[in-house]
Amino acid sequence: MTIKVVRGNPTPEELAAALAVVRARAAAATATPPGAEPPRDAWSDPARIAGQRLLHPGEASWTRTYWPA
């Protein structure tokens, strides 16, 4: 990584502080805990479908199969 001072004349302490912030931000952006998966989209989560109750046939089951035109 190369950083170039374009304007001004920073002191060594100011330059070190700025560089520490840039390096910390870069490390935080690329760091992922070992074994961690990226978050799954709710649309592709199987628990979304598995949590629904299945309909069972019964005396009024014909009413649940009607699709209006």
PDB file of C-alpha atoms in Angstrom:
ATOM      1  CA  MET A   1       0.000   0.000   0.000  1.00  0.00           C
ATOM      2  CA  THR A   2       1.372   3.368  -0.989  1.00  0.00           C
ATOM      3  CA  ILE A   3       0.127   6.620   0.495  1.00  0.00           C
ATOM      4  CA  LYS A   4       1.209   9.936  -0.921  1.00  0.00           C
ATOM      5  CA  VAL A   5       0.791  13.337   0.763  1.00  0.00           C
ATOM      6  CA  VAL A   6      -0.506  15.687  -1.918  1.00  0.00           C
ATOM      7  CA  ARG A   7      -0.937  18.909   0.090  1.00  0.00           C
ATOM      8  CA  GLY A   8       0.451  20.242   3.317  1.00  0.00           C
ATOM      9  CA  ASN A   9       3.349  19.182   5.440  1.00  0.00           C
ATOM     10  CA  PRO A  10       2.159  16.716   8.108  1.00  0.00           C
ATOM     11  CA  THR A  11       4.295  16.007  11.131  1.00  0.00           C
ATOM     12  CA  PRO A  12       5.481  12.433  11.625  1.00  0.00           C
ATOM     13  CA  GLU A  13       2.890  12.035  14.410  1.00  0.00           C
ATOM     14  CA  GLU A  14       0.024  13.244  12.192  1.00  0.00           C
ATOM     15  CA  LEU A  15       1.139  10.983   9.369  1.00  0.00           C
ATOM     16  CA  ALA A  16       1.395   8.006  11.733  1.00  0.00           C
ATOM     17  CA  ALA A  17      -2.107   8.677  13.110  1.00  0.00           C
ATOM     18  CA  ALA A  18      -3.618   8.946   9.633  1.00  0.00           C
ATOM     19  CA  LEU A  19      -1.863   5.789   8.504  1.00  0.00           C
ATOM     20  CA  ALA A  20      -3.062   3.903  11.589  1.00  0.00           C
ATOM     21  CA  VAL A  21      -6.666   4.849  10.812  1.00  0.00           C
ATOM     22  CA  VAL A  22      -6.358   3.787   7.170  1.00  0.00           C
ATOM     23  CA  ARG A  23      -4.752   0.449   8.088  1.00  0.00           C
ATOM     24  CA  ALA A  24      -7.340  -0.261  10.800  1.00  0.00           C
ATOM     25  CA  ARG A  25     -10.213   0.422   8.382  1.00  0.00           C
ATOM     26  CA  ALA A  26      -8.644  -1.797   5.722  1.00  0.00           C
ATOM     27  CA  ALA A  27      -8.096  -4.621   8.216  1.00  0.00           C
ATOM     28  CA  ALA A  28     -11.659  -4.384   9.521  1.00  0.00           C
ATOM     29  CA  ALA A  29     -13.108  -4.464   6.008  1.00  0.00           C
ATOM     30  CA  THR A  30     -11.264  -7.633   5.016  1.00  0.00           C
ATOM     31  CA  ALA A  31     -11.369  -9.496   8.334  1.00  0.00           C
ATOM     32  CA  THR A  32     -13.863 -12.344   8.631  1.00  0.00           C
ATOM     33  CA  PRO A  33     -13.938 -14.710  11.584  1.00  0.00           C
ATOM     34  CA  PRO A  34     -12.697 -18.220  10.745  1.00  0.00           C
ATOM     35  CA  GLY A  35     -15.527 -20.571   9.873  1.00  0.00           C
ATOM     36  CA  ALA A  36     -18.055 -17.756   9.488  1.00  0.00           C
ATOM     37  CA  GLU A  37     -20.395 -17.883   6.526  1.00  0.00           C
ATOM     38  CA  PRO A  38     -21.763 -14.812   4.803  1.00  0.00           C
ATOM     39  CA  PRO A  39     -25.360 -14.037   5.884  1.00  0.00           C
ATOM     40  CA  ARG A  40     -27.960 -15.967   3.954  1.00  0.00           C
ATOM     41  CA  ASP A  41     -30.721 -14.233   2.133  1.00  0.00           C
ATOM     42  CA  ALA A  42     -34.104 -14.824   3.783  1.00  0.00           C
ATOM     43  CA  TRP A  43     -35.560 -15.817   0.422  1.00  0.00           C
ATOM     44  CA  SER A  44     -33.259 -18.851   0.129  1.00  0.00           C
ATOM     45  CA  ASP A  45     -33.552 -19.894   3.794  1.00  0.00           C
ATOM     46  CA  PRO A  46     -35.189 -23.365   4.023  1.00  0.00           C
ATOM     47  CA  ALA A  47     -36.527 -22.541   7.497  1.00  0.00           C
ATOM     48  CA  ARG A  48     -38.855 -20.029   5.869  1.00  0.00           C
ATOM     49  CA  ILE A  49     -40.772 -22.851   4.189  1.00  0.00           C
ATOM     50  CA  ALA A  50     -40.294 -25.539   6.838  1.00  0.00           C
ATOM     51  CA  GLY A  51     -41.894 -23.388   9.512  1.00  0.00           C
ATOM     52  CA  GLN A  52     -45.283 -23.344   7.758  1.00  0.00           C
ATOM     53  CA  ARG A  53     -48.019 -25.758   8.726  1.00  0.00           C
ATOM     54  CA  LEU A  54     -49.032 -28.238   6.030  1.00  0.00           C
ATOM     55  CA  LEU A  55     -52.720 -28.582   5.205  1.00  0.00           C
ATOM     56  CA  HIS A  56     -54.259 -31.993   5.805  1.00  0.00           C
ATOM     57  CA  PRO A  57     -57.286 -33.353   3.964  1.00  0.00           C
ATOM     58  CA  GLY A  58     -60.541 -33.107   5.860  1.00  0.00           C
ATOM     59  CA  GLU A  59     -64.221 -32.572   5.382  1.00  0.00           C
ATOM     60  CA  ALA A  60     -63.754 -29.022   4.059  1.00  0.00           C
ATOM     61  CA  SER A  61     -60.507 -29.628   2.130  1.00  0.00           C
ATOM     62  CA  TRP A  62     -62.203 -28.874  -1.183  1.00  0.00           C
ATOM     63  CA  THR A  63     -62.551 -25.217  -0.094  1.00  0.00           C
ATOM     64  CA  ARG A  64     -58.788 -24.829   0.140  1.00  0.00           C
ATOM     65  CA  THR A  65     -58.224 -26.073  -3.406  1.00  0.00           C
ATOM     66  CA  TYR A  66     -60.474 -23.549  -5.129  1.00  0.00           C
ATOM     67  CA  TRP A  67     -58.669 -20.969  -7.276  1.00  0.00           C
ATOM     68  CA  PRO A  68     -60.897 -18.159  -8.528  1.00  0.00           C
ATOM     69  CA  ALA A  69     -60.723 -17.368 -12.213  1.00  0.00           C
TER      70      ALA A  69
END
